[in-house]
């Protein structure tokens, strides 16, 4: 499971919240869940209020056809759930809003009837405690799915199937393998699991799923500023799984990478081609035949002194007097996309400016006066 960004889209989502995040109260949440068609989104929710811990809600969601994507902010709005920026950030990042690795397992966990839950002394719940838009038979099938997986834990084919699902759902590979709990996994088994995981990733890429991305070019007029710009951009994206590096022929990133900050300082056809592929609004494969990867993130920041291909997709910016200034914005957008990207850009700019200011203060220097030395 991984933390979701507010503007991220996903096929599964888990939400933990308290009464103060429910703008229409608990009755409003229940009404909203019942009003959403299961053909659109499958929802299973439960209130945990039997322990010393403050009463809270868990809400699990997945696309009705298992492949449909949900935009995080709009889905929360449909449920009248609001995480207040500045007040609820810690809650969001501490399993407040995240992806769901295995819907059946997570649903079963919420009842606190697993062996681990019992050992931990958690108070059990009954399936009648669920608030859902699914039928009782559908809930039974979800819970049965967990039982089948548990029964087949020693079945290699089961692990392979789980690996394909993990790849298709763009889970982090190392985290997935750790979740299997296999001590001293044989090399042959690990190789099979990795190959199955990659086949799931490739299947996802072949679907060429649309995703609206946020692109920014920061004009690099002096190579001396590269480190400062990259630092500030990375800090501005600290709520995402971000990688920061130069653009090369073979970039290295994971299927669950959400954002990329890249430096392009020389015009070379292979690097421009790489950038052109990354600056696309579809999930897809990237890289050489022997090093195929999937780019499924939603944010791409490139710092460069070059004129970019497909620059009409970028917010083109310069750092002027210590702050980010936009000189050109993306074109050919719908009104909704324009509003969404404007909001994202403003938040990015605010964080970038703060981080850039911090960097320049920490790296300011005072030269030694040679005249004074030689006096």
mmCIF file of C-alpha atoms in Angstrom:
data_model
loop_
_atom_site.group_PDB
_atom_site.id
_atom_site.type_symbol
_atom_site.label_atom_id
_atom_site.label_comp_id
_atom_site.label_asym_id
_atom_site.label_seq_id
_atom_site.Cartn_x
_atom_site.Cartn_y
_atom_site.Cartn_z
ATOM 1 C CA UNK A 1 0.000 0.000 0.000
ATOM 2 C CA UNK A 2 1.151 3.521 -0.703
ATOM 3 C CA UNK A 3 0.073 7.017 0.301
ATOM 4 C CA UNK A 4 -2.044 8.725 -2.359
ATOM 5 C CA UNK A 5 -1.669 12.333 -3.454
ATOM 6 C CA UNK A 6 -4.776 14.506 -3.482
ATOM 7 C CA UNK A 7 -4.800 14.819 -7.267
ATOM 8 C CA UNK A 8 -3.844 11.192 -7.902
ATOM 9 C CA UNK A 9 -6.133 8.735 -9.671
ATOM 10 C CA UNK A 10 -6.320 5.123 -8.501
ATOM 11 C CA UNK A 11 -8.229 1.874 -8.928
ATOM 12 C CA UNK A 12 -8.391 1.111 -5.189
ATOM 13 C CA UNK A 13 -8.378 3.364 -2.154
ATOM 14 C CA UNK A 14 -8.524 3.031 1.635
ATOM 15 C CA UNK A 15 -9.574 5.967 3.810
ATOM 16 C CA UNK A 16 -9.301 6.337 7.578
ATOM 17 C CA UNK A 17 -11.034 9.366 9.047
ATOM 18 C CA UNK A 18 -12.703 10.759 12.150
ATOM 19 C CA UNK A 19 -15.947 12.603 12.685
ATOM 20 C CA UNK A 20 -14.248 15.982 12.132
ATOM 21 C CA UNK A 21 -13.460 14.981 8.521
ATOM 22 C CA UNK A 22 -17.133 14.169 7.830
ATOM 23 C CA UNK A 23 -18.627 17.470 6.711
ATOM 24 C CA UNK A 24 -22.161 16.008 6.652
ATOM 25 C CA UNK A 25 -21.704 13.839 9.729
ATOM 26 C CA UNK A 26 -21.914 10.062 9.940
ATOM 27 C CA UNK A 27 -25.439 9.960 8.556
ATOM 28 C CA UNK A 28 -24.258 11.976 5.580
ATOM 29 C CA UNK A 29 -21.438 9.484 4.962
ATOM 30 C CA UNK A 30 -23.813 6.520 5.168
ATOM 31 C CA UNK A 31 -26.272 8.196 2.804
ATOM 32 C CA UNK A 32 -23.505 8.997 0.333
ATOM 33 C CA UNK A 33 -22.219 5.401 0.335
ATOM 34 C CA UNK A 34 -25.698 4.008 -0.313
ATOM 35 C CA UNK A 35 -26.304 6.538 -3.112
ATOM 36 C CA UNK A 36 -23.236 5.544 -5.146
ATOM 37 C CA UNK A 37 -23.858 2.719 -7.594
ATOM 38 C CA UNK A 38 -21.732 -0.383 -7.083
ATOM 39 C CA UNK A 39 -21.321 -0.459 -10.868
ATOM 40 C CA UNK A 40 -19.387 2.778 -10.434
ATOM 41 C CA UNK A 41 -17.490 2.154 -7.170
ATOM 42 C CA UNK A 42 -17.560 -0.794 -4.739
ATOM 43 C CA UNK A 43 -17.576 0.589 -1.181
ATOM 44 C CA UNK A 44 -17.147 -1.211 2.141
ATOM 45 C CA UNK A 45 -17.009 0.931 5.291
ATOM 46 C CA UNK A 46 -17.023 0.274 9.023
ATOM 47 C CA UNK A 47 -16.885 2.334 12.201
ATOM 48 C CA UNK A 48 -14.366 1.138 14.785
ATOM 49 C CA UNK A 49 -15.546 2.267 18.206
ATOM 50 C CA UNK A 50 -15.001 -0.721 20.533
ATOM 51 C CA UNK A 51 -11.547 0.088 21.868
ATOM 52 C CA UNK A 52 -9.780 2.811 23.812
ATOM 53 C CA UNK A 53 -8.764 4.384 20.501
ATOM 54 C CA UNK A 54 -10.798 7.359 19.319
ATOM 55 C CA UNK A 55 -13.778 6.216 17.212
ATOM 56 C CA UNK A 56 -12.991 6.333 13.504
ATOM 57 C CA UNK A 57 -14.156 5.128 10.107
ATOM 58 C CA UNK A 58 -12.421 2.910 7.559
ATOM 59 C CA UNK A 59 -13.722 3.152 3.991
ATOM 60 C CA UNK A 60 -12.480 0.836 1.224
ATOM 61 C CA UNK A 61 -13.211 1.678 -2.401
ATOM 62 C CA UNK A 62 -12.444 0.079 -5.746
ATOM 63 C CA UNK A 63 -13.625 0.688 -9.308
ATOM 64 C CA UNK A 64 -16.818 -1.167 -10.119
ATOM 65 C CA UNK A 65 -15.232 -3.006 -13.036
ATOM 66 C CA UNK A 66 -11.913 -3.507 -11.159
ATOM 67 C CA UNK A 67 -10.096 -1.348 -13.751
ATOM 68 C CA UNK A 68 -11.946 1.948 -13.427
ATOM 69 C CA UNK A 69 -9.865 4.779 -11.966
ATOM 70 C CA UNK A 70 -11.060 7.129 -9.226
ATOM 71 C CA UNK A 71 -9.684 10.629 -8.721
ATOM 72 C CA UNK A 72 -8.904 10.966 -5.031
ATOM 73 C CA UNK A 73 -10.209 14.483 -4.322
ATOM 74 C CA UNK A 74 -13.454 14.109 -6.284
ATOM 75 C CA UNK A 75 -14.171 10.708 -4.711
ATOM 76 C CA UNK A 76 -13.689 12.084 -1.193
ATOM 77 C CA UNK A 77 -15.972 14.977 -2.107
ATOM 78 C CA UNK A 78 -18.709 12.529 -3.154
ATOM 79 C CA UNK A 79 -18.491 11.042 0.334
ATOM 80 C CA UNK A 80 -18.439 14.479 2.024
ATOM 81 C CA UNK A 81 -14.983 13.743 3.465
ATOM 82 C CA UNK A 82 -12.553 16.642 3.772
ATOM 83 C CA UNK A 83 -8.960 16.415 4.962
ATOM 84 C CA UNK A 84 -8.104 19.982 5.903
ATOM 85 C CA UNK A 85 -4.772 21.073 4.471
ATOM 86 C CA UNK A 86 -2.442 22.107 7.254
ATOM 87 C CA UNK A 87 -4.590 20.424 9.923
ATOM 88 C CA UNK A 88 -5.035 16.845 8.723
ATOM 89 C CA UNK A 89 -1.782 16.341 6.773
ATOM 90 C CA UNK A 90 -0.319 13.963 9.371
ATOM 91 C CA UNK A 91 -3.518 11.886 9.371
ATOM 92 C CA UNK A 92 -3.455 11.681 5.566
ATOM 93 C CA UNK A 93 0.134 10.444 5.519
ATOM 94 C CA UNK A 94 -0.359 7.959 8.386
ATOM 95 C CA UNK A 95 -2.591 5.524 6.479
ATOM 96 C CA UNK A 96 -5.264 8.206 6.083
ATOM 97 C CA UNK A 97 -5.600 7.869 2.301
ATOM 98 C CA UNK A 98 -3.703 5.070 0.560
ATOM 99 C CA UNK A 99 -3.963 2.355 -2.068
ATOM 100 C CA UNK A 100 -5.287 -1.111 -1.244
ATOM 101 C CA UNK A 101 -2.998 -4.039 -1.952
ATOM 102 C CA UNK A 102 -5.546 -6.848 -1.563
ATOM 103 C CA UNK A 103 -9.186 -5.786 -1.263
ATOM 104 C CA UNK A 104 -10.345 -9.113 0.230
ATOM 105 C CA UNK A 105 -7.580 -9.222 2.834
ATOM 106 C CA UNK A 106 -8.133 -5.594 3.839
ATOM 107 C CA UNK A 107 -11.898 -6.132 4.144
ATOM 108 C CA UNK A 108 -11.338 -9.169 6.361
ATOM 109 C CA UNK A 109 -8.821 -7.251 8.468
ATOM 110 C CA UNK A 110 -11.445 -4.598 9.232
ATOM 111 C CA UNK A 111 -13.504 -7.244 11.050
ATOM 112 C CA UNK A 112 -10.534 -7.996 13.344
ATOM 113 C CA UNK A 113 -11.149 -11.724 12.943
ATOM 114 C CA UNK A 114 -7.735 -12.699 11.574
ATOM 115 C CA UNK A 115 -5.185 -14.552 13.713
ATOM 116 C CA UNK A 116 -2.976 -11.445 13.884
ATOM 117 C CA UNK A 117 -5.889 -9.284 15.039
ATOM 118 C CA UNK A 118 -6.859 -11.801 17.709
ATOM 119 C CA UNK A 119 -3.271 -12.035 18.991
ATOM 120 C CA UNK A 120 -3.172 -8.229 19.167
ATOM 121 C CA UNK A 121 -6.317 -8.269 21.332
ATOM 122 C CA UNK A 122 -8.406 -6.279 18.867
ATOM 123 C CA UNK A 123 -12.158 -6.307 19.450
ATOM 124 C CA UNK A 124 -13.911 -8.295 16.685
ATOM 125 C CA UNK A 125 -16.677 -6.945 14.458
ATOM 126 C CA UNK A 126 -19.343 -8.717 12.423
ATOM 127 C CA UNK A 127 -20.015 -8.306 8.717
ATOM 128 C CA UNK A 128 -23.382 -6.803 9.670
ATOM 129 C CA UNK A 129 -21.381 -3.827 10.963
ATOM 130 C CA UNK A 130 -20.337 -2.984 7.407
ATOM 131 C CA UNK A 131 -21.882 0.018 5.668
ATOM 132 C CA UNK A 132 -21.780 -0.834 1.981
ATOM 133 C CA UNK A 133 -23.424 -0.466 -1.410
ATOM 134 C CA UNK A 134 -22.830 -4.156 -2.113
ATOM 135 C CA UNK A 135 -25.193 -7.070 -1.534
ATOM 136 C CA UNK A 136 -24.681 -9.574 1.274
ATOM 137 C CA UNK A 137 -23.641 -12.206 -1.300
ATOM 138 C CA UNK A 138 -21.041 -9.849 -2.743
ATOM 139 C CA UNK A 139 -19.601 -9.223 0.730
ATOM 140 C CA UNK A 140 -19.440 -12.988 1.311
ATOM 141 C CA UNK A 141 -17.541 -13.442 -1.961
ATOM 142 C CA UNK A 142 -15.028 -10.755 -0.940
ATOM 143 C CA UNK A 143 -14.467 -12.402 2.458
ATOM 144 C CA UNK A 144 -14.246 -15.834 0.813
ATOM 145 C CA UNK A 145 -11.533 -14.483 -1.482
ATOM 146 C CA UNK A 146 -9.348 -13.901 1.563
ATOM 147 C CA UNK A 147 -9.986 -17.437 2.838
ATOM 148 C CA UNK A 148 -8.962 -18.920 -0.501
ATOM 149 C CA UNK A 149 -5.739 -16.892 -0.586
ATOM 150 C CA UNK A 150 -4.906 -17.937 2.967
ATOM 151 C CA UNK A 151 -5.517 -21.606 2.218
ATOM 152 C CA UNK A 152 -3.231 -21.477 -0.825
ATOM 153 C CA UNK A 153 -0.337 -19.658 0.805
ATOM 154 C CA UNK A 154 2.029 -22.562 0.208
ATOM 155 C CA UNK A 155 0.937 -22.899 -3.427
ATOM 156 C CA UNK A 156 3.581 -21.430 -5.747
ATOM 157 C CA UNK A 157 0.927 -20.662 -8.373
ATOM 158 C CA UNK A 158 -0.913 -18.574 -5.789
ATOM 159 C CA UNK A 159 2.217 -16.496 -5.167
ATOM 160 C CA UNK A 160 2.637 -16.035 -8.910
ATOM 161 C CA UNK A 161 -0.976 -14.861 -9.249
ATOM 162 C CA UNK A 162 -0.492 -12.454 -6.368
ATOM 163 C CA UNK A 163 2.670 -11.146 -8.042
ATOM 164 C CA UNK A 164 0.807 -10.513 -11.315
ATOM 165 C CA UNK A 165 -1.892 -8.640 -9.381
ATOM 166 C CA UNK A 166 0.753 -6.623 -7.541
ATOM 167 C CA UNK A 167 2.417 -5.660 -10.833
ATOM 168 C CA UNK A 168 -0.877 -4.785 -12.485
ATOM 169 C CA UNK A 169 -1.842 -2.591 -9.515
ATOM 170 C CA UNK A 170 1.595 -0.895 -9.647
ATOM 171 C CA UNK A 171 2.608 -1.885 -6.137
ATOM 172 C CA UNK A 172 6.197 -1.440 -5.045
ATOM 173 C CA UNK A 173 7.955 -4.746 -5.766
ATOM 174 C CA UNK A 174 10.150 -4.889 -2.645
ATOM 175 C CA UNK A 175 7.220 -4.021 -0.373
ATOM 176 C CA UNK A 176 5.106 -6.706 -2.044
ATOM 177 C CA UNK A 177 7.784 -9.387 -1.586
ATOM 178 C CA UNK A 178 8.218 -8.369 2.067
ATOM 179 C CA UNK A 179 4.454 -8.697 2.584
ATOM 180 C CA UNK A 180 4.630 -12.386 1.571
ATOM 181 C CA UNK A 181 6.614 -13.109 4.732
ATOM 182 C CA UNK A 182 8.733 -15.823 3.099
ATOM 183 C CA UNK A 183 12.004 -16.289 4.963
ATOM 184 C CA UNK A 184 15.032 -17.248 2.848
ATOM 185 C CA UNK A 185 13.073 -17.346 -0.394
ATOM 186 C CA UNK A 186 14.785 -19.673 -2.930
ATOM 187 C CA UNK A 187 16.375 -17.845 -5.863
ATOM 188 C CA UNK A 188 14.287 -19.758 -8.418
ATOM 189 C CA UNK A 189 11.073 -18.839 -6.610
ATOM 190 C CA UNK A 190 12.078 -15.173 -6.361
ATOM 191 C CA UNK A 191 12.862 -15.163 -10.083
ATOM 192 C CA UNK A 192 9.429 -16.601 -10.921
ATOM 193 C CA UNK A 193 7.687 -14.070 -8.692
ATOM 194 C CA UNK A 194 9.639 -11.185 -10.241
ATOM 195 C CA UNK A 195 8.790 -12.345 -13.776
ATOM 196 C CA UNK A 196 5.103 -12.666 -12.874
ATOM 197 C CA UNK A 197 5.188 -9.220 -11.295
ATOM 198 C CA UNK A 198 6.718 -7.756 -14.463
ATOM 199 C CA UNK A 199 4.108 -9.489 -16.624
ATOM 200 C CA UNK A 200 1.408 -7.760 -14.561
ATOM 201 C CA UNK A 201 3.185 -4.433 -15.037
ATOM 202 C CA UNK A 202 3.387 -5.005 -18.807
ATOM 203 C CA UNK A 203 -0.302 -5.846 -18.954
ATOM 204 C CA UNK A 204 -1.073 -2.542 -17.253
ATOM 205 C CA UNK A 205 1.144 -0.684 -19.718
ATOM 206 C CA UNK A 206 -0.526 -2.290 -22.745
ATOM 207 C CA UNK A 207 -3.878 -0.864 -21.664
ATOM 208 C CA UNK A 208 -2.414 2.613 -22.299
ATOM 209 C CA UNK A 209 -4.601 4.152 -19.602
ATOM 210 C CA UNK A 210 -5.115 7.914 -19.684
ATOM 211 C CA UNK A 211 -3.810 9.937 -16.750
ATOM 212 C CA UNK A 212 -3.695 13.735 -16.605
ATOM 213 C CA UNK A 213 -0.150 14.733 -15.724
ATOM 214 C CA UNK A 214 1.456 17.868 -14.335
ATOM 215 C CA UNK A 215 4.484 18.998 -16.376
ATOM 216 C CA UNK A 216 6.881 21.811 -15.465
ATOM 217 C CA UNK A 217 10.035 23.029 -17.215
ATOM 218 C CA UNK A 218 12.379 25.180 -15.117
ATOM 219 C CA UNK A 219 14.759 27.098 -17.341
ATOM 220 C CA UNK A 220 18.361 26.569 -16.288
ATOM 221 C CA UNK A 221 20.325 29.659 -17.329
ATOM 222 C CA UNK A 222 23.361 28.859 -15.150
ATOM 223 C CA UNK A 223 24.463 25.275 -14.439
ATOM 224 C CA UNK A 224 25.567 26.441 -10.984
ATOM 225 C CA UNK A 225 21.874 26.666 -10.040
ATOM 226 C CA UNK A 226 21.041 23.063 -11.002
ATOM 227 C CA UNK A 227 21.445 21.615 -7.502
ATOM 228 C CA UNK A 228 19.317 24.345 -5.943
ATOM 229 C CA UNK A 229 16.523 23.895 -8.486
ATOM 230 C CA UNK A 230 16.520 20.111 -8.134
ATOM 231 C CA UNK A 231 16.534 20.346 -4.346
ATOM 232 C CA UNK A 232 13.619 22.796 -4.314
ATOM 233 C CA UNK A 233 11.586 20.756 -6.812
ATOM 234 C CA UNK A 234 12.115 17.544 -4.855
ATOM 235 C CA UNK A 235 11.122 19.224 -1.592
ATOM 236 C CA UNK A 236 8.027 20.640 -3.272
ATOM 237 C CA UNK A 237 7.007 17.062 -4.101
ATOM 238 C CA UNK A 238 7.821 15.566 -0.696
ATOM 239 C CA UNK A 239 4.285 14.146 -0.420
ATOM 240 C CA UNK A 240 4.933 11.903 -3.443
ATOM 241 C CA UNK A 241 7.244 8.984 -4.204
ATOM 242 C CA UNK A 242 9.750 11.032 -6.176
ATOM 243 C CA UNK A 243 13.002 10.234 -7.946
ATOM 244 C CA UNK A 244 15.543 12.917 -8.856
ATOM 245 C CA UNK A 245 18.201 12.362 -11.528
ATOM 246 C CA UNK A 246 19.606 13.278 -14.925
ATOM 247 C CA UNK A 247 17.832 12.187 -18.077
ATOM 248 C CA UNK A 248 19.790 9.336 -19.635
ATOM 249 C CA UNK A 249 19.019 6.591 -22.110
ATOM 250 C CA UNK A 250 18.059 4.208 -19.314
ATOM 251 C CA UNK A 251 16.250 5.946 -16.501
ATOM 252 C CA UNK A 252 15.547 3.811 -13.460
ATOM 253 C CA UNK A 253 12.197 4.161 -11.736
ATOM 254 C CA UNK A 254 9.609 1.867 -10.175
ATOM 255 C CA UNK A 255 5.979 1.256 -11.232
ATOM 256 C CA UNK A 256 4.815 3.093 -8.105
ATOM 257 C CA UNK A 257 6.989 6.166 -8.789
ATOM 258 C CA UNK A 258 4.612 9.124 -8.606
ATOM 259 C CA UNK A 259 6.881 12.001 -9.623
ATOM 260 C CA UNK A 260 10.168 12.608 -11.405
ATOM 261 C CA UNK A 261 12.570 15.551 -11.228
ATOM 262 C CA UNK A 262 15.081 15.367 -14.074
ATOM 263 C CA UNK A 263 18.027 17.394 -15.294
ATOM 264 C CA UNK A 264 18.667 17.735 -19.043
ATOM 265 C CA UNK A 265 21.753 19.830 -19.796
ATOM 266 C CA UNK A 266 22.838 18.765 -23.280
ATOM 267 C CA UNK A 267 20.767 18.344 -26.405
ATOM 268 C CA UNK A 268 21.016 14.749 -27.534
ATOM 269 C CA UNK A 269 18.415 12.981 -29.643
ATOM 270 C CA UNK A 270 18.118 9.975 -27.333
ATOM 271 C CA UNK A 271 17.534 12.203 -24.309
ATOM 272 C CA UNK A 272 14.974 14.349 -26.135
ATOM 273 C CA UNK A 273 13.207 11.166 -27.237
ATOM 274 C CA UNK A 274 13.138 9.964 -23.648
ATOM 275 C CA UNK A 275 11.687 13.257 -22.519
ATOM 276 C CA UNK A 276 9.069 13.129 -25.279
ATOM 277 C CA UNK A 277 7.873 9.721 -24.069
ATOM 278 C CA UNK A 278 7.754 10.840 -20.440
ATOM 279 C CA UNK A 279 5.761 13.942 -21.417
ATOM 280 C CA UNK A 280 2.701 11.877 -22.304
ATOM 281 C CA UNK A 281 -0.700 11.606 -20.672
ATOM 282 C CA UNK A 282 -0.890 7.814 -20.736
ATOM 283 C CA UNK A 283 0.511 5.054 -18.562
ATOM 284 C CA UNK A 284 3.016 3.234 -20.727
ATOM 285 C CA UNK A 285 6.305 1.418 -21.086
ATOM 286 C CA UNK A 286 9.597 3.232 -21.365
ATOM 287 C CA UNK A 287 13.201 2.211 -21.925
ATOM 288 C CA UNK A 288 15.247 -0.211 -23.965
ATOM 289 C CA UNK A 289 14.179 -3.749 -24.797
ATOM 290 C CA UNK A 290 16.304 -5.189 -21.984
ATOM 291 C CA UNK A 291 15.250 -2.565 -19.466
ATOM 292 C CA UNK A 292 11.538 -1.980 -19.965
ATOM 293 C CA UNK A 293 9.853 0.043 -17.233
ATOM 294 C CA UNK A 294 6.434 1.546 -16.728
ATOM 295 C CA UNK A 295 5.867 5.268 -16.228
ATOM 296 C CA UNK A 296 2.618 5.685 -14.298
ATOM 297 C CA UNK A 297 3.379 8.785 -12.233
ATOM 298 C CA UNK A 298 1.427 12.016 -12.487
ATOM 299 C CA UNK A 299 4.178 14.660 -12.129
ATOM 300 C CA UNK A 300 7.245 15.386 -14.267
ATOM 301 C CA UNK A 301 9.594 18.309 -13.578
ATOM 302 C CA UNK A 302 12.467 18.893 -16.013
ATOM 303 C CA UNK A 303 15.261 21.376 -15.356
ATOM 304 C CA UNK A 304 17.029 22.287 -18.584
ATOM 305 C CA UNK A 305 18.720 24.907 -20.718
ATOM 306 C CA UNK A 306 17.289 23.299 -23.865
ATOM 307 C CA UNK A 307 14.185 24.038 -25.929
ATOM 308 C CA UNK A 308 11.899 21.103 -25.255
ATOM 309 C CA UNK A 309 9.863 19.036 -27.641
ATOM 310 C CA UNK A 310 6.152 19.028 -26.786
ATOM 311 C CA UNK A 311 6.720 22.156 -24.716
ATOM 312 C CA UNK A 312 3.041 23.089 -25.165
ATOM 313 C CA UNK A 313 2.321 20.519 -22.419
ATOM 314 C CA UNK A 314 4.567 22.221 -19.844
ATOM 315 C CA UNK A 315 4.338 25.099 -17.432
ATOM 316 C CA UNK A 316 7.488 26.861 -18.644
ATOM 317 C CA UNK A 317 9.157 28.721 -15.809
ATOM 318 C CA UNK A 318 12.171 30.719 -14.708
ATOM 319 C CA UNK A 319 13.489 31.467 -11.247
ATOM 320 C CA UNK A 320 13.520 35.235 -10.950
ATOM 321 C CA UNK A 321 14.478 37.116 -7.798
ATOM 322 C CA UNK A 322 14.316 33.893 -5.819
ATOM 323 C CA UNK A 323 10.810 32.804 -6.845
ATOM 324 C CA UNK A 324 9.343 30.657 -9.606
ATOM 325 C CA UNK A 325 7.784 32.638 -12.455
ATOM 326 C CA UNK A 326 5.622 31.000 -15.119
ATOM 327 C CA UNK A 327 6.227 32.342 -18.648
ATOM 328 C CA UNK A 328 3.963 29.932 -20.534
ATOM 329 C CA UNK A 329 1.209 27.516 -19.498
ATOM 330 C CA UNK A 330 -0.060 24.231 -21.042
ATOM 331 C CA UNK A 331 -2.430 24.584 -23.975
ATOM 332 C CA UNK A 332 -5.565 22.884 -25.327
ATOM 333 C CA UNK A 333 -7.054 22.048 -21.917
ATOM 334 C CA UNK A 334 -10.636 21.519 -20.848
ATOM 335 C CA UNK A 335 -11.979 23.932 -18.240
ATOM 336 C CA UNK A 336 -11.787 21.234 -15.540
ATOM 337 C CA UNK A 337 -8.199 20.324 -16.404
ATOM 338 C CA UNK A 338 -7.196 23.982 -16.551
ATOM 339 C CA UNK A 339 -8.642 24.602 -13.078
ATOM 340 C CA UNK A 340 -7.059 21.447 -11.663
ATOM 341 C CA UNK A 341 -3.592 22.141 -13.101
ATOM 342 C CA UNK A 342 -3.738 25.767 -11.972
ATOM 343 C CA UNK A 343 -4.367 24.648 -8.405
ATOM 344 C CA UNK A 344 -1.558 22.064 -8.579
ATOM 345 C CA UNK A 345 0.875 24.610 -10.020
ATOM 346 C CA UNK A 346 0.141 27.187 -7.309
ATOM 347 C CA UNK A 347 0.746 24.609 -4.579
ATOM 348 C CA UNK A 348 3.973 23.455 -6.270
ATOM 349 C CA UNK A 349 5.202 27.046 -6.702
ATOM 350 C CA UNK A 350 4.557 27.894 -3.049
ATOM 351 C CA UNK A 351 6.509 24.864 -1.830
ATOM 352 C CA UNK A 352 9.267 25.369 -4.413
ATOM 353 C CA UNK A 353 9.767 29.004 -3.422
ATOM 354 C CA UNK A 354 9.993 28.097 0.283
ATOM 355 C CA UNK A 355 12.487 25.280 -0.365
ATOM 356 C CA UNK A 356 14.582 27.415 -2.736
ATOM 357 C CA UNK A 357 14.772 30.182 -0.149
ATOM 358 C CA UNK A 358 15.844 27.671 2.496
ATOM 359 C CA UNK A 359 18.503 26.219 0.179
ATOM 360 C CA UNK A 360 20.012 29.595 -0.676
ATOM 361 C CA UNK A 361 20.180 30.552 3.004
ATOM 362 C CA UNK A 362 21.886 27.299 3.960
ATOM 363 C CA UNK A 363 24.351 27.487 1.072
ATOM 364 C CA UNK A 364 25.168 31.161 1.182
ATOM 365 C CA UNK A 365 28.867 31.903 1.472
ATOM 366 C CA UNK A 366 31.114 34.788 2.386
ATOM 367 C CA UNK A 367 34.337 35.071 0.339
ATOM 368 C CA UNK A 368 37.649 35.744 2.052
ATOM 369 C CA UNK A 369 38.892 39.236 1.284
ATOM 370 C CA UNK A 370 42.202 38.801 -0.557
ATOM 371 C CA UNK A 371 43.023 42.488 -0.057
ATOM 372 C CA UNK A 372 42.683 41.973 3.656
ATOM 373 C CA UNK A 373 44.915 38.866 3.511
ATOM 374 C CA UNK A 374 47.640 40.746 1.675
ATOM 375 C CA UNK A 375 47.489 43.933 3.698
#
